[in-house]
Amino acid sequence: MAGPDGALGATFKVVRILQALSLIAIIGMAANFISQMVQHNNAPSDVLVGTLSVTCIAVLYCAITYILYIDNILPFLISTGMDSMLLIALVVVAVVVGKPLSYLNCQVIGSSSMSESTYQLGLELKKSLGKDGSKVQYSNWIGASRMTCYEMKAIWGLSIALCILFAFSAICSVCLWRRSKAVAPKSIEG
């Protein structure tokens, strides 16, 4: 059932599918947030635009390499290098997205009285949402609502998971490259 490349090849395919699913989830959430910001006539946060850019490139890469692997024409050494580069990009995304989130407790957002919460939110967002076309500050925006906080923490968690998956696919890819370079044993019989 594993195919011509054995369990290693099957693992590579499963990891690519998990990467694509995680990336698509991040793209959906980040695009939704950007859409909300634009609907309120504000420039989207650089953090979300960067996250969306990296994940769009990564999902395209995953689809192409999966197809090339299925057709048995994937250059494994190049794939290892690209997986490593995407790993670095996703580590940056995870750090930038997660730095302010790590200090934020989503359960306490909105737990104070409605008037107090509205006042605090107004103070926090006044700088970035004061006029049309202003840029939304990521660190202020993530605390705007409990749902936003949880969704951003989901993006952060998926980014961390993607770091692990891309490290794993790079290892699988280099192992598949070494296997493809191994010389087949010669037959002793005529």
JSON list of C-alpha atoms in Angstrom, two decimals:
[
{"chain": "A", "resi": 1, "resn": "MET", "atom": "CA", "xyz": [0.00, 0.00, 0.00]},
{"chain": "A", "resi": 2, "resn": "ALA", "atom": "CA", "xyz": [2.93, 2.36, 0.57]},
{"chain": "A", "resi": 3, "resn": "GLY", "atom": "CA", "xyz": [3.89, 2.57, -3.11]},
{"chain": "A", "resi": 4, "resn": "PRO", "atom": "CA", "xyz": [7.21, 2.33, -4.90]},
{"chain": "A", "resi": 5, "resn": "ASP", "atom": "CA", "xyz": [9.03, 4.54, -2.38]},
{"chain": "A", "resi": 6, "resn": "GLY", "atom": "CA", "xyz": [7.78, 2.56, 0.61]},
{"chain": "A", "resi": 7, "resn": "ALA", "atom": "CA", "xyz": [6.77, 4.02, 3.94]},
{"chain": "A", "resi": 8, "resn": "LEU", "atom": "CA", "xyz": [9.07, 7.02, 3.44]},
{"chain": "A", "resi": 9, "resn": "GLY", "atom": "CA", "xyz": [7.24, 8.00, 0.25]},
{"chain": "A", "resi": 10, "resn": "ALA", "atom": "CA", "xyz": [3.85, 7.51, 1.88]},
{"chain": "A", "resi": 11, "resn": "THR", "atom": "CA", "xyz": [4.98, 9.67, 4.81]},
{"chain": "A", "resi": 12, "resn": "PHE", "atom": "CA", "xyz": [6.11, 12.38, 2.38]},
{"chain": "A", "resi": 13, "resn": "LYS", "atom": "CA", "xyz": [2.67, 12.40, 0.73]},
{"chain": "A", "resi": 14, "resn": "VAL", "atom": "CA", "xyz": [0.79, 12.52, 4.04]},
{"chain": "A", "resi": 15, "resn": "VAL", "atom": "CA", "xyz": [2.97, 15.38, 5.31]},
{"chain": "A", "resi": 16, "resn": "ARG", "atom": "CA", "xyz": [2.37, 17.34, 2.09]},
{"chain": "A", "resi": 17, "resn": "ILE", "atom": "CA", "xyz": [-1.39, 16.89, 2.45]},
{"chain": "A", "resi": 18, "resn": "LEU", "atom": "CA", "xyz": [-1.29, 18.03, 6.09]},
{"chain": "A", "resi": 19, "resn": "GLN", "atom": "CA", "xyz": [0.79, 21.05, 5.06]},
{"chain": "A", "resi": 20, "resn": "ALA", "atom": "CA", "xyz": [-1.69, 22.00, 2.35]},
{"chain": "A", "resi": 21, "resn": "LEU", "atom": "CA", "xyz": [-4.67, 21.69, 4.72]},
{"chain": "A", "resi": 22, "resn": "SER", "atom": "CA", "xyz": [-2.99, 23.81, 7.41]},
{"chain": "A", "resi": 23, "resn": "LEU", "atom": "CA", "xyz": [-1.93, 26.43, 4.87]},
{"chain": "A", "resi": 24, "resn": "ILE", "atom": "CA", "xyz": [-5.42, 26.67, 3.39]},
{"chain": "A", "resi": 25, "resn": "ALA", "atom": "CA", "xyz": [-6.89, 27.17, 6.88]},
{"chain": "A", "resi": 26, "resn": "ILE", "atom": "CA", "xyz": [-4.41, 29.98, 7.59]},
{"chain": "A", "resi": 27, "resn": "ILE", "atom": "CA", "xyz": [-5.13, 31.59, 4.22]},
{"chain": "A", "resi": 28, "resn": "GLY", "atom": "CA", "xyz": [-8.87, 31.57, 4.93]},
{"chain": "A", "resi": 29, "resn": "MET", "atom": "CA", "xyz": [-8.55, 33.14, 8.37]},
{"chain": "A", "resi": 30, "resn": "ALA", "atom": "CA", "xyz": [-5.95, 35.74, 7.37]},
{"chain": "A", "resi": 31, "resn": "ALA", "atom": "CA", "xyz": [-7.89, 36.72, 4.24]},
{"chain": "A", "resi": 32, "resn": "ASN", "atom": "CA", "xyz": [-11.05, 37.12, 6.32]},
{"chain": "A", "resi": 33, "resn": "PHE", "atom": "CA", "xyz": [-9.27, 39.45, 8.73]},
{"chain": "A", "resi": 34, "resn": "ILE", "atom": "CA", "xyz": [-7.80, 41.50, 5.89]},
{"chain": "A", "resi": 35, "resn": "SER", "atom": "CA", "xyz": [-11.25, 41.74, 4.31]},
{"chain": "A", "resi": 36, "resn": "GLN", "atom": "CA", "xyz": [-12.72, 43.04, 7.59]},
{"chain": "A", "resi": 37, "resn": "MET", "atom": "CA", "xyz": [-10.02, 45.69, 7.83]},
{"chain": "A", "resi": 38, "resn": "VAL", "atom": "CA", "xyz": [-10.53, 46.82, 4.24]},
{"chain": "A", "resi": 39, "resn": "GLN", "atom": "CA", "xyz": [-14.32, 46.96, 4.72]},
{"chain": "A", "resi": 40, "resn": "HIS", "atom": "CA", "xyz": [-13.72, 49.50, 7.49]},
{"chain": "A", "resi": 41, "resn": "ASN", "atom": "CA", "xyz": [-11.54, 51.58, 5.13]},
{"chain": "A", "resi": 42, "resn": "ASN", "atom": "CA", "xyz": [-8.29, 50.74, 6.89]},
{"chain": "A", "resi": 43, "resn": "ALA", "atom": "CA", "xyz": [-5.04, 49.42, 5.48]},
{"chain": "A", "resi": 44, "resn": "PRO", "atom": "CA", "xyz": [-4.47, 45.83, 6.63]},
{"chain": "A", "resi": 45, "resn": "SER", "atom": "CA", "xyz": [-1.79, 44.94, 9.12]},
{"chain": "A", "resi": 46, "resn": "ASP", "atom": "CA", "xyz": [1.64, 44.11, 7.71]},
{"chain": "A", "resi": 47, "resn": "VAL", "atom": "CA", "xyz": [1.71, 40.98, 9.87]},
{"chain": "A", "resi": 48, "resn": "LEU", "atom": "CA", "xyz": [-1.41, 39.58, 8.21]},
{"chain": "A", "resi": 49, "resn": "VAL", "atom": "CA", "xyz": [-0.32, 40.58, 4.70]},
{"chain": "A", "resi": 50, "resn": "GLY", "atom": "CA", "xyz": [3.04, 38.89, 5.26]},
{"chain": "A", "resi": 51, "resn": "THR", "atom": "CA", "xyz": [1.37, 35.78, 6.67]},
{"chain": "A", "resi": 52, "resn": "LEU", "atom": "CA", "xyz": [-0.97, 35.61, 3.69]},
{"chain": "A", "resi": 53, "resn": "SER", "atom": "CA", "xyz": [1.91, 36.06, 1.22]},
{"chain": "A", "resi": 54, "resn": "VAL", "atom": "CA", "xyz": [4.07, 33.32, 2.75]},
{"chain": "A", "resi": 55, "resn": "THR", "atom": "CA", "xyz": [1.20, 30.86, 3.03]},
{"chain": "A", "resi": 56, "resn": "CYS", "atom": "CA", "xyz": [-0.02, 31.44, -0.53]},
{"chain": "A", "resi": 57, "resn": "ILE", "atom": "CA", "xyz": [3.46, 30.74, -1.89]},
{"chain": "A", "resi": 58, "resn": "ALA", "atom": "CA", "xyz": [3.79, 27.69, 0.36]},
{"chain": "A", "resi": 59, "resn": "VAL", "atom": "CA", "xyz": [0.45, 26.15, -0.67]},
{"chain": "A", "resi": 60, "resn": "LEU", "atom": "CA", "xyz": [1.35, 26.59, -4.33]},
{"chain": "A", "resi": 61, "resn": "TYR", "atom": "CA", "xyz": [4.72, 24.93, -3.67]},
{"chain": "A", "resi": 62, "resn": "CYS", "atom": "CA", "xyz": [3.04, 22.02, -1.85]},
{"chain": "A", "resi": 63, "resn": "ALA", "atom": "CA", "xyz": [0.65, 21.41, -4.74]},
{"chain": "A", "resi": 64, "resn": "ILE", "atom": "CA", "xyz": [3.41, 21.50, -7.36]},
{"chain": "A", "resi": 65, "resn": "THR", "atom": "CA", "xyz": [5.78, 19.23, -5.46]},
{"chain": "A", "resi": 66, "resn": "TYR", "atom": "CA", "xyz": [2.99, 16.76, -4.69]},
{"chain": "A", "resi": 67, "resn": "ILE", "atom": "CA", "xyz": [2.17, 16.48, -8.39]},
{"chain": "A", "resi": 68, "resn": "LEU", "atom": "CA", "xyz": [5.84, 16.16, -9.31]},
{"chain": "A", "resi": 69, "resn": "TYR", "atom": "CA", "xyz": [6.28, 13.45, -6.68]},
{"chain": "A", "resi": 70, "resn": "ILE", "atom": "CA", "xyz": [3.29, 11.49, -7.97]},
{"chain": "A", "resi": 71, "resn": "ASP", "atom": "CA", "xyz": [4.74, 11.69, -11.51]},
{"chain": "A", "resi": 72, "resn": "ASN", "atom": "CA", "xyz": [8.13, 10.55, -10.14]},
{"chain": "A", "resi": 73, "resn": "ILE", "atom": "CA", "xyz": [9.96, 13.65, -11.42]},
{"chain": "A", "resi": 74, "resn": "LEU", "atom": "CA", "xyz": [10.45, 15.58, -8.17]},
{"chain": "A", "resi": 75, "resn": "PRO", "atom": "CA", "xyz": [14.07, 16.73, -7.72]},
{"chain": "A", "resi": 76, "resn": "PHE", "atom": "CA", "xyz": [14.45, 15.72, -4.06]},
{"chain": "A", "resi": 77, "resn": "LEU", "atom": "CA", "xyz": [17.55, 17.79, -3.32]},
{"chain": "A", "resi": 78, "resn": "ILE", "atom": "CA", "xyz": [15.93, 20.98, -4.60]},
{"chain": "A", "resi": 79, "resn": "SER", "atom": "CA", "xyz": [12.79, 20.06, -2.67]},
{"chain": "A", "resi": 80, "resn": "THR", "atom": "CA", "xyz": [14.87, 19.72, 0.50]},
{"chain": "A", "resi": 81, "resn": "GLY", "atom": "CA", "xyz": [16.30, 23.21, -0.02]},
{"chain": "A", "resi": 82, "resn": "MET", "atom": "CA", "xyz": [12.89, 24.72, -0.71]},
{"chain": "A", "resi": 83, "resn": "ASP", "atom": "CA", "xyz": [11.36, 23.00, 2.32]},
{"chain": "A", "resi": 84, "resn": "SER", "atom": "CA", "xyz": [14.16, 24.45, 4.43]},
{"chain": "A", "resi": 85, "resn": "MET", "atom": "CA", "xyz": [13.58, 27.96, 3.06]},
{"chain": "A", "resi": 86, "resn": "LEU", "atom": "CA", "xyz": [9.85, 27.71, 3.71]},
{"chain": "A", "resi": 87, "resn": "LEU", "atom": "CA", "xyz": [10.63, 26.42, 7.19]},
{"chain": "A", "resi": 88, "resn": "ILE", "atom": "CA", "xyz": [12.63, 29.59, 7.86]},
{"chain": "A", "resi": 89, "resn": "ALA", "atom": "CA", "xyz": [9.82, 31.78, 6.47]},
{"chain": "A", "resi": 90, "resn": "LEU", "atom": "CA", "xyz": [7.24, 30.00, 8.63]},
{"chain": "A", "resi": 91, "resn": "VAL", "atom": "CA", "xyz": [9.40, 30.34, 11.74]},
{"chain": "A", "resi": 92, "resn": "VAL", "atom": "CA", "xyz": [9.44, 34.09, 11.10]},
{"chain": "A", "resi": 93, "resn": "VAL", "atom": "CA", "xyz": [5.64, 34.07, 10.65]},
{"chain": "A", "resi": 94, "resn": "ALA", "atom": "CA", "xyz": [5.16, 32.09, 13.87]},
{"chain": "A", "resi": 95, "resn": "VAL", "atom": "CA", "xyz": [7.40, 34.44, 15.84]},
{"chain": "A", "resi": 96, "resn": "VAL", "atom": "CA", "xyz": [5.91, 37.66, 14.46]},
{"chain": "A", "resi": 97, "resn": "VAL", "atom": "CA", "xyz": [2.31, 36.47, 14.84]},
{"chain": "A", "resi": 98, "resn": "GLY", "atom": "CA", "xyz": [2.91, 34.88, 18.22]},
{"chain": "A", "resi": 99, "resn": "LYS", "atom": "CA", "xyz": [4.97, 37.49, 20.03]},
{"chain": "A", "resi": 100, "resn": "PRO", "atom": "CA", "xyz": [2.06, 39.72, 21.11]},
{"chain": "A", "resi": 101, "resn": "LEU", "atom": "CA", "xyz": [-0.35, 36.76, 21.29]},
{"chain": "A", "resi": 102, "resn": "SER", "atom": "CA", "xyz": [1.73, 34.96, 23.88]},
{"chain": "A", "resi": 103, "resn": "TYR", "atom": "CA", "xyz": [0.87, 37.67, 26.42]},
{"chain": "A", "resi": 104, "resn": "LEU", "atom": "CA", "xyz": [-2.83, 37.75, 25.58]},
{"chain": "A", "resi": 105, "resn": "ASN", "atom": "CA", "xyz": [-5.44, 35.76, 27.52]},
{"chain": "A", "resi": 106, "resn": "CYS", "atom": "CA", "xyz": [-8.43, 35.38, 25.19]},
{"chain": "A", "resi": 107, "resn": "GLN", "atom": "CA", "xyz": [-10.78, 34.31, 27.99]},
{"chain": "A", "resi": 108, "resn": "VAL", "atom": "CA", "xyz": [-10.61, 37.68, 29.74]},
{"chain": "A", "resi": 109, "resn": "ILE", "atom": "CA", "xyz": [-11.39, 39.69, 26.62]},
{"chain": "A", "resi": 110, "resn": "GLY", "atom": "CA", "xyz": [-14.92, 40.97, 26.99]},
{"chain": "A", "resi": 111, "resn": "SER", "atom": "CA", "xyz": [-15.27, 39.69, 30.57]},
{"chain": "A", "resi": 112, "resn": "SER", "atom": "CA", "xyz": [-15.48, 43.19, 32.05]},
{"chain": "A", "resi": 113, "resn": "SER", "atom": "CA", "xyz": [-18.59, 45.31, 31.76]},
{"chain": "A", "resi": 114, "resn": "MET", "atom": "CA", "xyz": [-19.73, 46.29, 28.28]},
{"chain": "A", "resi": 115, "resn": "SER", "atom": "CA", "xyz": [-19.12, 50.00, 28.80]},
{"chain": "A", "resi": 116, "resn": "GLU", "atom": "CA", "xyz": [-15.65, 49.37, 30.24]},
{"chain": "A", "resi": 117, "resn": "SER", "atom": "CA", "xyz": [-14.73, 47.03, 27.35]},
{"chain": "A", "resi": 118, "resn": "THR", "atom": "CA", "xyz": [-15.97, 49.52, 24.79]},
{"chain": "A", "resi": 119, "resn": "TYR", "atom": "CA", "xyz": [-14.00, 52.31, 26.42]},
{"chain": "A", "resi": 120, "resn": "GLN", "atom": "CA", "xyz": [-10.79, 50.23, 26.51]},
{"chain": "A", "resi": 121, "resn": "LEU", "atom": "CA", "xyz": [-11.22, 49.13, 22.91]},
{"chain": "A", "resi": 122, "resn": "GLY", "atom": "CA", "xyz": [-11.86, 52.71, 21.85]},
{"chain": "A", "resi": 123, "resn": "LEU", "atom": "CA", "xyz": [-8.66, 53.86, 23.52]},
{"chain": "A", "resi": 124, "resn": "GLU", "atom": "CA", "xyz": [-6.61, 51.05, 22.02]},
{"chain": "A", "resi": 125, "resn": "LEU", "atom": "CA", "xyz": [-7.89, 51.43, 18.48]},
{"chain": "A", "resi": 126, "resn": "LYS", "atom": "CA", "xyz": [-8.09, 55.22, 18.39]},
{"chain": "A", "resi": 127, "resn": "LYS", "atom": "CA", "xyz": [-4.55, 55.56, 17.05]},
{"chain": "A", "resi": 128, "resn": "SER", "atom": "CA", "xyz": [-4.91, 53.09, 14.20]},
{"chain": "A", "resi": 129, "resn": "LEU", "atom": "CA", "xyz": [-8.57, 53.53, 13.29]},
{"chain": "A", "resi": 130, "resn": "GLY", "atom": "CA", "xyz": [-8.83, 57.28, 13.72]},
{"chain": "A", "resi": 131, "resn": "LYS", "atom": "CA", "xyz": [-9.23, 58.10, 10.06]},
{"chain": "A", "resi": 132, "resn": "ASP", "atom": "CA", "xyz": [-9.97, 56.30, 6.82]},
{"chain": "A", "resi": 133, "resn": "GLY", "atom": "CA", "xyz": [-6.96, 54.71, 5.21]},
{"chain": "A", "resi": 134, "resn": "SER", "atom": "CA", "xyz": [-4.95, 54.41, 8.40]},
{"chain": "A", "resi": 135, "resn": "LYS", "atom": "CA", "xyz": [-3.00, 51.22, 9.03]},
{"chain": "A", "resi": 136, "resn": "VAL", "atom": "CA", "xyz": [-4.38, 48.80, 11.60]},
{"chain": "A", "resi": 137, "resn": "GLN", "atom": "CA", "xyz": [-1.85, 48.06, 14.34]},
{"chain": "A", "resi": 138, "resn": "TYR", "atom": "CA", "xyz": [-1.66, 44.29, 14.77]},
{"chain": "A", "resi": 139, "resn": "SER", "atom": "CA", "xyz": [-0.93, 44.38, 18.50]},
{"chain": "A", "resi": 140, "resn": "ASN", "atom": "CA", "xyz": [-4.02, 46.55, 19.13]},
{"chain": "A", "resi": 141, "resn": "TRP", "atom": "CA", "xyz": [-6.27, 44.66, 16.76]},
{"chain": "A", "resi": 142, "resn": "ILE", "atom": "CA", "xyz": [-5.75, 41.13, 18.15]},
{"chain": "A", "resi": 143, "resn": "GLY", "atom": "CA", "xyz": [-7.35, 42.17, 21.43]},
{"chain": "A", "resi": 144, "resn": "ALA", "atom": "CA", "xyz": [-10.43, 43.67, 19.80]},
{"chain": "A", "resi": 145, "resn": "SER", "atom": "CA", "xyz": [-12.64, 40.64, 20.42]},
{"chain": "A", "resi": 146, "resn": "ARG", "atom": "CA", "xyz": [-12.48, 37.18, 21.90]},
{"chain": "A", "resi": 147, "resn": "MET", "atom": "CA", "xyz": [-13.17, 35.57, 18.50]},
{"chain": "A", "resi": 148, "resn": "THR", "atom": "CA", "xyz": [-10.35, 37.51, 16.84]},
{"chain": "A", "resi": 149, "resn": "CYS", "atom": "CA", "xyz": [-7.99, 36.47, 19.62]},
{"chain": "A", "resi": 150, "resn": "TYR", "atom": "CA", "xyz": [-8.89, 32.79, 19.29]},
{"chain": "A", "resi": 151, "resn": "GLU", "atom": "CA", "xyz": [-8.62, 32.85, 15.50]},
{"chain": "A", "resi": 152, "resn": "MET", "atom": "CA", "xyz": [-5.21, 34.52, 15.65]},
{"chain": "A", "resi": 153, "resn": "LYS", "atom": "CA", "xyz": [-4.07, 31.93, 18.18]},
{"chain": "A", "resi": 154, "resn": "ALA", "atom": "CA", "xyz": [-5.27, 29.26, 15.73]},
{"chain": "A", "resi": 155, "resn": "ILE", "atom": "CA", "xyz": [-3.14, 30.85, 13.01]},
{"chain": "A", "resi": 156, "resn": "TRP", "atom": "CA", "xyz": [-0.20, 30.92, 15.40]},
{"chain": "A", "resi": 157, "resn": "GLY", "atom": "CA", "xyz": [-0.67, 27.27, 16.35]},
{"chain": "A", "resi": 158, "resn": "LEU", "atom": "CA", "xyz": [-0.98, 26.18, 12.73]},
{"chain": "A", "resi": 159, "resn": "SER", "atom": "CA", "xyz": [2.18, 28.15, 11.91]},
{"chain": "A", "resi": 160, "resn": "ILE", "atom": "CA", "xyz": [4.07, 26.26, 14.61]},
{"chain": "A", "resi": 161, "resn": "ALA", "atom": "CA", "xyz": [2.67, 22.95, 13.33]},
{"chain": "A", "resi": 162, "resn": "LEU", "atom": "CA", "xyz": [3.75, 23.90, 9.81]},
{"chain": "A", "resi": 163, "resn": "CYS", "atom": "CA", "xyz": [7.29, 24.49, 11.05]},
{"chain": "A", "resi": 164, "resn": "ILE", "atom": "CA", "xyz": [7.36, 20.91, 12.31]},
{"chain": "A", "resi": 165, "resn": "LEU", "atom": "CA", "xyz": [5.79, 19.55, 9.12]},
{"chain": "A", "resi": 166, "resn": "PHE", "atom": "CA", "xyz": [8.21, 21.39, 6.82]},
{"chain": "A", "resi": 167, "resn": "ALA", "atom": "CA", "xyz": [11.18, 20.19, 8.88]},
{"chain": "A", "resi": 168, "resn": "PHE", "atom": "CA", "xyz": [9.81, 16.66, 8.61]},
{"chain": "A", "resi": 169, "resn": "SER", "atom": "CA", "xyz": [9.21, 16.90, 4.85]},
{"chain": "A", "resi": 170, "resn": "ALA", "atom": "CA", "xyz": [12.75, 18.23, 4.35]},
{"chain": "A", "resi": 171, "resn": "ILE", "atom": "CA", "xyz": [14.11, 15.19, 6.21]},
{"chain": "A", "resi": 172, "resn": "CYS", "atom": "CA", "xyz": [11.89, 12.84, 4.19]},
{"chain": "A", "resi": 173, "resn": "SER", "atom": "CA", "xyz": [12.96, 14.54, 0.97]},
{"chain": "A", "resi": 174, "resn": "VAL", "atom": "CA", "xyz": [16.68, 14.22, 1.69]},
{"chain": "A", "resi": 175, "resn": "CYS", "atom": "CA", "xyz": [16.18, 10.56, 2.62]},
{"chain": "A", "resi": 176, "resn": "LEU", "atom": "CA", "xyz": [14.28, 9.96, -0.62]},
{"chain": "A", "resi": 177, "resn": "TRP", "atom": "CA", "xyz": [17.11, 11.71, -2.51]},
{"chain": "A", "resi": 178, "resn": "ARG", "atom": "CA", "xyz": [19.71, 9.44, -0.88]},
{"chain": "A", "resi": 179, "resn": "ARG", "atom": "CA", "xyz": [17.61, 6.38, -1.73]},
{"chain": "A", "resi": 180, "resn": "SER", "atom": "CA", "xyz": [17.31, 7.45, -5.36]},
{"chain": "A", "resi": 181, "resn": "LYS", "atom": "CA", "xyz": [21.09, 7.87, -5.60]},
{"chain": "A", "resi": 182, "resn": "ALA", "atom": "CA", "xyz": [21.84, 4.44, -4.11]},
{"chain": "A", "resi": 183, "resn": "VAL", "atom": "CA", "xyz": [23.27, 2.03, -6.65]},
{"chain": "A", "resi": 184, "resn": "ALA", "atom": "CA", "xyz": [21.20, -1.05, -7.19]},
{"chain": "A", "resi": 185, "resn": "PRO", "atom": "CA", "xyz": [23.11, -4.27, -6.37]},
{"chain": "A", "resi": 186, "resn": "LYS", "atom": "CA", "xyz": [24.34, -6.25, -9.38]},
{"chain": "A", "resi": 187, "resn": "SER", "atom": "CA", "xyz": [22.97, -9.67, -9.96]},
{"chain": "A", "resi": 188, "resn": "ILE", "atom": "CA", "xyz": [25.50, -12.48, -9.59]},
{"chain": "A", "resi": 189, "resn": "GLU", "atom": "CA", "xyz": [23.52, -14.74, -11.84]},
{"chain": "A", "resi": 190, "resn": "GLY", "atom": "CA", "xyz": [24.01, -14.35, -15.57]}
]
